[in-house]
Amino acid sequence: MSERRRRMALSAALHVVSHALAIVYCLVTLGEPHRSLMLTAFGCGMAAGILGLWAARTVTTKAVGYRVSFSILLVTLVVVALGAYWDGGAASPASLGFVSTAVFVASYTPPLRLMIAFEALILGSYLAVAAAGQPPRPGHVFLYVGGILLLTSVCAAQARIVARQRTQLRSLASLDPLTGALNRRGLADFAGPLFRGCRPPELSLLCLDLDDFKLVNDRLGHAAGDALLQRTVAAVREVLRADDAVARIGGDEFVVVLVDAPEPTARSIALRIDETVRELTGVSIGWATAPHDGVTLEALLRVADQRLYRVKQERRRAGGASSCVGHAVTTGRPDPF
């Protein structure tokens, strides 16, 4: 969210600066025709940019951010087209606004089809100004359009390379390299937004701990332990739904986030995970459900970890069974802890 707001604020600031420069140009050439109209138009464009700066502080979703950014873009395109037309046509210095707008669209990395549509709209607007305004020198329009295409191609290619690298870095920062599950940071990034709504979220957390995992490393080697961790994550993912996630937060410790999962759903999924992972190794599971057990990620983790610890104690008292989810899950009793 913060990255999206920064990009919105940057684009809005660029619109404000570009229209401010256009206003300065109008004031410097105040004796030329249509300056009052141009000042009014560029003033409206500058106001749209200021509005975008305000919106960048309040935007809440990606869809809203796109709508605000491209609304400002359309306003800018109309203002640039009118300013260039009133200033004489395609050869006017005001037509440089088409170049800056095209470069901005290419650098903003919208979906490829949307970017092509906007670039075509920008070039079409420039050609319309060239046709309606005063005739430019021969070859001027050709060179102008060619320059725009060259600049936008380079900017688009570079922006997409940077975006891809940023995505890869974000993945490396949020994923466990061994299992591909989320790490602690990835868990916080995934679950954090779920707790920011007006109502308490109805989700559940499961804390998983593999039984006697140290013995696997000691007897079979670390390669066997790594393989077991990878197979455990794969087995858990087979049970989870599309919106759920699994994270590895320690050596053999995992957290499962169950989105839109009240207590009965969490119990059902915990049993299914137990049955699936039991084919590989023993596992103990603790659980917590919002809002009953807490309304923050930290609170739910604390409750689920406490129940996991008690489950392990209960397993030892029961004779060291190879797997245990807790009698609260297997028998349906409210909570033995």
Short mmCIF file of C-alpha atoms in Angstrom, two decimals:
data_model
loop_
_atom_site.label_atom_id
_atom_site.label_comp_id
_atom_site.label_asym_id
_atom_site.label_seq_id
_atom_site.Cartn_x
_atom_site.Cartn_y
_atom_site.Cartn_z
CA MET A 1 0.00 0.00 0.00
CA SER A 2 2.76 2.48 0.91
CA GLU A 3 4.56 1.78 -2.39
CA ARG A 4 1.36 2.40 -4.34
CA ARG A 5 0.78 5.68 -2.52
CA ARG A 6 4.34 6.81 -3.17
CA ARG A 7 3.94 6.13 -6.87
CA MET A 8 0.64 8.00 -6.95
CA ALA A 9 2.16 10.94 -5.12
CA LEU A 10 5.13 10.99 -7.50
CA SER A 11 2.92 10.94 -10.60
CA ALA A 12 0.68 13.68 -9.20
CA ALA A 13 3.73 15.78 -8.33
CA LEU A 14 5.04 15.39 -11.88
CA HIS A 15 1.70 16.61 -13.24
CA VAL A 16 1.81 19.61 -10.91
CA VAL A 17 5.37 20.51 -11.96
CA SER A 18 4.72 20.06 -15.70
CA HIS A 19 1.62 22.29 -15.60
CA ALA A 20 3.48 24.84 -13.49
CA LEU A 21 6.18 25.02 -16.18
CA ALA A 22 3.47 25.46 -18.81
CA ILE A 23 1.99 28.33 -16.79
CA VAL A 24 5.44 29.98 -16.60
CA TYR A 25 5.71 29.60 -20.40
CA CYS A 26 2.35 31.33 -20.82
CA LEU A 27 3.42 34.18 -18.55
CA VAL A 28 6.71 34.62 -20.43
CA THR A 29 4.83 34.79 -23.75
CA LEU A 30 1.88 36.69 -22.37
CA GLY A 31 1.62 38.88 -25.45
CA GLU A 32 0.84 35.92 -27.73
CA PRO A 33 -2.78 34.93 -28.59
CA HIS A 34 -5.01 32.72 -26.38
CA ARG A 35 -2.87 33.12 -23.27
CA SER A 36 -5.84 33.55 -20.96
CA LEU A 37 -7.38 30.31 -22.23
CA MET A 38 -4.08 28.48 -21.90
CA LEU A 39 -3.52 29.79 -18.37
CA THR A 40 -6.99 28.60 -17.39
CA ALA A 41 -6.44 25.16 -18.92
CA PHE A 42 -3.01 24.63 -17.39
CA GLY A 43 -4.31 25.90 -14.05
CA CYS A 44 -7.02 23.20 -14.16
CA GLY A 45 -4.36 20.59 -14.92
CA MET A 46 -2.27 21.78 -12.01
CA ALA A 47 -5.32 21.61 -9.73
CA ALA A 48 -5.92 18.02 -10.87
CA GLY A 49 -2.34 17.18 -9.89
CA ILE A 50 -2.82 18.75 -6.45
CA LEU A 51 -5.99 16.72 -6.05
CA GLY A 52 -3.95 13.63 -6.92
CA LEU A 53 -1.48 14.47 -4.14
CA TRP A 54 -4.36 14.56 -1.69
CA ALA A 55 -5.79 11.29 -3.05
CA ALA A 56 -2.41 9.58 -2.65
CA ARG A 57 -2.76 10.03 1.12
CA THR A 58 -6.21 8.47 1.27
CA VAL A 59 -6.29 5.77 -1.43
CA THR A 60 -7.06 2.32 -0.03
CA THR A 61 -7.10 -0.11 -2.97
CA LYS A 62 -5.18 -0.74 -6.15
CA ALA A 63 -8.30 -0.23 -8.29
CA VAL A 64 -8.96 3.19 -6.76
CA GLY A 65 -5.33 4.16 -7.27
CA TYR A 66 -5.48 3.28 -10.95
CA ARG A 67 -8.73 5.21 -11.43
CA VAL A 68 -7.33 8.32 -9.77
CA SER A 69 -4.02 8.20 -11.66
CA PHE A 70 -5.55 7.71 -15.06
CA SER A 71 -8.28 10.28 -14.44
CA ILE A 72 -5.51 12.81 -13.82
CA LEU A 73 -3.75 11.50 -16.92
CA LEU A 74 -6.82 12.08 -19.08
CA VAL A 75 -7.24 15.59 -17.71
CA THR A 76 -3.60 16.30 -18.52
CA LEU A 77 -3.96 14.95 -22.04
CA VAL A 78 -6.97 17.17 -22.74
CA VAL A 79 -5.19 20.22 -21.29
CA VAL A 80 -2.02 19.56 -23.33
CA ALA A 81 -3.99 19.08 -26.53
CA LEU A 82 -5.93 22.32 -26.03
CA GLY A 83 -2.82 24.25 -25.02
CA ALA A 84 -0.85 23.06 -28.04
CA TYR A 85 -3.76 23.82 -30.39
CA TRP A 86 -4.24 27.34 -29.00
CA ASP A 87 -0.47 27.91 -29.24
CA GLY A 88 -0.35 27.15 -32.94
CA GLY A 89 -0.43 23.37 -33.35
CA ALA A 90 2.06 20.49 -33.50
CA ALA A 91 5.14 22.75 -33.58
CA SER A 92 4.20 24.57 -30.35
CA PRO A 93 6.51 24.15 -27.34
CA ALA A 94 3.35 23.20 -25.42
CA SER A 95 3.23 19.97 -27.42
CA LEU A 96 6.14 18.74 -25.31
CA GLY A 97 3.40 17.81 -22.88
CA PHE A 98 2.57 14.87 -25.16
CA VAL A 99 6.12 13.57 -24.72
CA SER A 100 6.10 13.82 -20.91
CA THR A 101 2.65 12.21 -20.75
CA ALA A 102 3.72 9.33 -23.00
CA VAL A 103 6.88 8.74 -20.97
CA PHE A 104 4.90 8.79 -17.73
CA VAL A 105 2.47 6.14 -19.03
CA ALA A 106 5.34 3.92 -20.17
CA SER A 107 7.13 4.27 -16.83
CA TYR A 108 4.05 3.65 -14.68
CA THR A 109 3.99 -0.03 -15.84
CA PRO A 110 0.26 -0.51 -16.31
CA PRO A 111 -0.90 -3.77 -17.96
CA LEU A 112 0.58 -3.99 -21.46
CA ARG A 113 -2.72 -3.68 -23.32
CA LEU A 114 -3.75 -0.68 -21.26
CA MET A 115 -0.38 0.97 -21.84
CA ILE A 116 -0.65 0.45 -25.61
CA ALA A 117 -4.18 1.89 -25.58
CA PHE A 118 -3.06 5.02 -23.71
CA GLU A 119 -0.01 5.50 -25.90
CA ALA A 120 -2.21 5.23 -28.99
CA LEU A 121 -4.58 7.80 -27.47
CA ILE A 122 -1.67 10.18 -26.81
CA LEU A 123 -0.28 9.84 -30.33
CA GLY A 124 -3.77 10.19 -31.78
CA SER A 125 -4.29 13.41 -29.81
CA TYR A 126 -1.00 14.81 -31.07
CA LEU A 127 -1.88 13.94 -34.68
CA ALA A 128 -5.29 15.56 -34.23
CA VAL A 129 -3.60 18.76 -33.01
CA ALA A 130 -1.19 18.58 -35.97
CA ALA A 131 -4.12 18.27 -38.38
CA ALA A 132 -6.25 20.99 -36.78
CA GLY A 133 -3.54 23.56 -35.96
CA GLN A 134 -1.15 25.49 -38.10
CA PRO A 135 0.84 23.29 -40.53
CA PRO A 136 4.29 22.43 -39.07
CA ARG A 137 7.51 22.22 -41.05
CA PRO A 138 7.88 19.16 -43.30
CA GLY A 139 9.00 16.10 -41.39
CA HIS A 140 8.28 17.67 -37.98
CA VAL A 141 5.35 15.39 -37.16
CA PHE A 142 7.22 12.29 -38.37
CA LEU A 143 10.23 13.01 -36.18
CA TYR A 144 8.04 13.94 -33.22
CA VAL A 145 6.00 10.73 -33.39
CA GLY A 146 9.14 8.66 -33.97
CA GLY A 147 10.81 10.26 -30.95
CA ILE A 148 7.79 9.55 -28.76
CA LEU A 149 7.71 5.91 -29.86
CA LEU A 150 11.43 5.49 -29.23
CA LEU A 151 11.31 7.11 -25.79
CA THR A 152 8.25 5.17 -24.67
CA SER A 153 9.70 1.87 -25.88
CA VAL A 154 12.93 2.38 -23.94
CA CYS A 155 11.12 3.61 -20.81
CA ALA A 156 8.56 0.78 -20.91
CA ALA A 157 11.23 -1.88 -21.33
CA GLN A 158 13.36 -0.46 -18.52
CA ALA A 159 10.38 0.04 -16.20
CA ARG A 160 9.28 -3.57 -16.67
CA ILE A 161 12.78 -4.86 -15.99
CA VAL A 162 12.87 -2.88 -12.76
CA ALA A 163 9.36 -4.03 -11.81
CA ARG A 164 10.31 -7.66 -12.42
CA GLN A 165 13.47 -7.29 -10.33
CA ARG A 166 11.47 -5.62 -7.56
CA THR A 167 8.99 -8.50 -7.59
CA GLN A 168 11.82 -11.03 -7.39
CA LEU A 169 13.44 -9.17 -4.50
CA ARG A 170 10.11 -8.96 -2.70
CA SER A 171 9.66 -12.70 -3.14
CA LEU A 172 13.14 -13.41 -1.83
CA ALA A 173 12.43 -11.20 1.16
CA SER A 174 9.10 -12.85 2.00
CA LEU A 175 9.65 -16.54 1.11
CA ASP A 176 11.55 -19.30 2.85
CA PRO A 177 14.18 -20.40 0.28
CA LEU A 178 14.06 -24.07 1.32
CA THR A 179 10.33 -24.79 1.27
CA GLY A 180 8.84 -21.90 -0.70
CA ALA A 181 6.51 -21.14 2.21
CA LEU A 182 6.24 -17.63 3.60
CA ASN A 183 8.83 -16.58 6.14
CA ARG A 184 8.12 -14.38 9.18
CA ARG A 185 8.14 -11.20 7.11
CA GLY A 186 5.95 -12.78 4.46
CA LEU A 187 3.53 -13.94 7.15
CA ALA A 188 3.27 -10.40 8.53
CA ASP A 189 2.78 -8.93 5.04
CA PHE A 190 0.10 -11.50 4.21
CA ALA A 191 -1.85 -11.48 7.45
CA GLY A 192 -1.37 -7.84 8.46
CA PRO A 193 -3.92 -6.35 6.01
CA LEU A 194 -6.52 -8.91 7.15
CA PHE A 195 -6.67 -7.19 10.55
CA ARG A 196 -7.06 -3.62 9.26
CA GLY A 197 -10.76 -3.65 8.45
CA CYS A 198 -13.52 -1.97 10.42
CA ARG A 199 -14.77 -5.32 11.72
CA PRO A 200 -12.68 -7.96 13.51
CA PRO A 201 -11.57 -10.59 10.98
CA GLU A 202 -13.07 -14.07 11.05
CA LEU A 203 -9.93 -16.07 10.44
CA SER A 204 -7.94 -18.76 12.17
CA LEU A 205 -4.29 -19.61 12.69
CA LEU A 206 -2.81 -23.08 13.06
CA CYS A 207 0.64 -23.58 14.60
CA LEU A 208 2.30 -26.80 13.45
CA ASP A 209 5.35 -28.46 14.99
CA LEU A 210 6.87 -31.68 13.64
CA ASP A 211 7.38 -34.32 16.33
CA ASP A 212 10.94 -35.52 16.93
CA PHE A 213 12.28 -33.66 13.92
CA LYS A 214 15.73 -33.44 15.51
CA LEU A 215 15.98 -37.23 15.40
CA VAL A 216 15.51 -37.15 11.63
CA ASN A 217 18.47 -34.81 11.25
CA ASP A 218 20.59 -36.78 13.73
CA ARG A 219 19.90 -40.24 12.29
CA LEU A 220 19.36 -39.58 8.57
CA GLY A 221 21.21 -36.32 8.00
CA HIS A 222 20.22 -32.74 7.24
CA ALA A 223 19.40 -33.53 3.62
CA ALA A 224 16.67 -35.91 4.80
CA GLY A 225 15.42 -33.25 7.22
CA ASP A 226 15.28 -30.65 4.47
CA ALA A 227 13.38 -33.05 2.23
CA LEU A 228 10.90 -33.73 5.03
CA LEU A 229 10.27 -30.00 5.51
CA GLN A 230 9.66 -29.55 1.78
CA ARG A 231 7.28 -32.50 1.63
CA THR A 232 5.45 -31.23 4.71
CA VAL A 233 4.78 -27.84 3.10
CA ALA A 234 3.64 -29.55 -0.10
CA ALA A 235 1.28 -31.79 1.89
CA VAL A 236 -0.18 -28.85 3.81
CA ARG A 237 -0.79 -26.93 0.59
CA GLU A 238 -2.81 -29.84 -0.77
CA VAL A 239 -5.30 -29.29 2.05
CA LEU A 240 -5.44 -25.48 2.04
CA ARG A 241 -7.85 -23.38 0.03
CA ALA A 242 -6.82 -20.81 -2.57
CA ASP A 243 -6.88 -17.85 -0.13
CA ASP A 244 -5.04 -19.60 2.70
CA ALA A 245 -1.28 -19.53 3.27
CA VAL A 246 1.43 -21.49 5.05
CA ALA A 247 4.55 -19.97 6.60
CA ARG A 248 7.71 -21.46 8.06
CA ILE A 249 8.69 -19.44 11.13
CA GLY A 250 11.36 -21.72 12.57
CA GLY A 251 13.29 -24.92 11.95
CA ASP A 252 10.29 -27.27 11.97
CA GLU A 253 7.64 -24.76 13.03
CA PHE A 254 4.90 -23.66 10.65
CA VAL A 255 1.92 -21.31 10.77
CA VAL A 256 -1.14 -21.73 8.61
CA VAL A 257 -3.42 -18.72 8.01
CA LEU A 258 -7.01 -19.71 7.27
CA VAL A 259 -8.89 -16.78 5.75
CA ASP A 260 -12.64 -16.55 6.41
CA ALA A 261 -12.46 -19.60 8.65
CA PRO A 262 -14.57 -19.73 11.81
CA GLU A 263 -13.74 -22.29 14.49
CA PRO A 264 -15.55 -25.30 12.91
CA THR A 265 -13.74 -24.73 9.61
CA ALA A 266 -10.40 -24.41 11.40
CA ARG A 267 -11.00 -27.67 13.26
CA SER A 268 -11.90 -29.47 10.04
CA ILE A 269 -8.82 -28.22 8.20
CA ALA A 270 -6.58 -29.02 11.17
CA LEU A 271 -7.79 -32.63 11.11
CA ARG A 272 -7.20 -32.89 7.37
CA ILE A 273 -3.68 -31.47 7.74
CA ASP A 274 -3.01 -33.93 10.56
CA GLU A 275 -4.14 -36.86 8.43
CA THR A 276 -2.08 -35.72 5.45
CA VAL A 277 1.14 -34.87 7.29
CA ARG A 278 0.86 -38.02 9.45
CA GLU A 279 1.78 -40.04 6.34
CA LEU A 280 5.19 -38.31 6.49
CA THR A 281 5.82 -37.70 10.18
CA GLY A 282 4.15 -36.96 13.46
CA VAL A 283 2.80 -33.45 13.94
CA SER A 284 1.28 -31.42 16.76
CA ILE A 285 -1.16 -28.61 16.01
CA GLY A 286 -2.38 -25.66 18.03
CA TRP A 287 -5.08 -23.28 16.85
CA ALA A 288 -6.61 -19.87 17.50
CA THR A 289 -9.60 -18.12 15.96
CA ALA A 290 -10.39 -14.41 15.68
CA PRO A 291 -12.04 -12.53 17.20
CA HIS A 292 -12.60 -14.93 20.11
CA ASP A 293 -8.89 -15.56 20.76
CA GLY A 294 -7.64 -12.12 19.71
CA VAL A 295 -7.89 -9.48 17.02
CA THR A 296 -4.21 -9.15 16.12
CA LEU A 297 -1.76 -11.51 14.48
CA GLU A 298 0.47 -11.48 17.55
CA ALA A 299 -2.40 -12.36 19.90
CA LEU A 300 -3.53 -15.28 17.75
CA LEU A 301 0.00 -16.58 17.41
CA ARG A 302 0.44 -16.46 21.17
CA VAL A 303 -2.78 -18.39 21.84
CA ALA A 304 -2.12 -20.95 19.11
CA ASP A 305 1.44 -21.50 20.37
CA GLN A 306 0.21 -21.99 23.95
CA ARG A 307 -2.29 -24.59 22.77
CA LEU A 308 0.40 -26.30 20.71
CA TYR A 309 2.59 -26.58 23.80
CA ARG A 310 -0.29 -28.07 25.79
CA VAL A 311 -1.06 -30.49 22.98
CA LYS A 312 2.53 -31.75 23.15
CA GLN A 313 2.26 -32.17 26.92
CA GLU A 314 -1.00 -34.05 26.53
CA ARG A 315 0.58 -36.31 23.90
CA ARG A 316 3.41 -37.19 26.25
CA ARG A 317 0.96 -38.00 29.05
CA ALA A 318 -1.00 -40.17 26.63
CA GLY A 319 2.06 -42.27 25.89
CA GLY A 320 3.85 -40.47 23.06
CA ALA A 321 1.38 -40.92 20.25
CA SER A 322 2.94 -40.17 16.87
CA SER A 323 0.54 -37.38 16.07
CA CYS A 324 -1.75 -35.15 18.03
CA VAL A 325 -4.07 -32.30 17.14
CA GLY A 326 -5.62 -32.11 20.58
CA HIS A 327 -8.83 -33.56 21.98
CA ALA A 328 -10.59 -30.25 21.32
CA VAL A 329 -10.32 -30.96 17.62
CA THR A 330 -10.74 -34.72 17.54
CA THR A 331 -13.67 -34.95 19.94
CA GLY A 332 -15.29 -31.56 19.42
CA ARG A 333 -15.12 -30.54 23.08
CA PRO A 334 -15.09 -26.72 23.47
CA ASP A 335 -11.52 -26.29 24.73
CA PRO A 336 -9.65 -28.60 27.12
CA PHE A 337 -6.99 -25.99 27.76
#
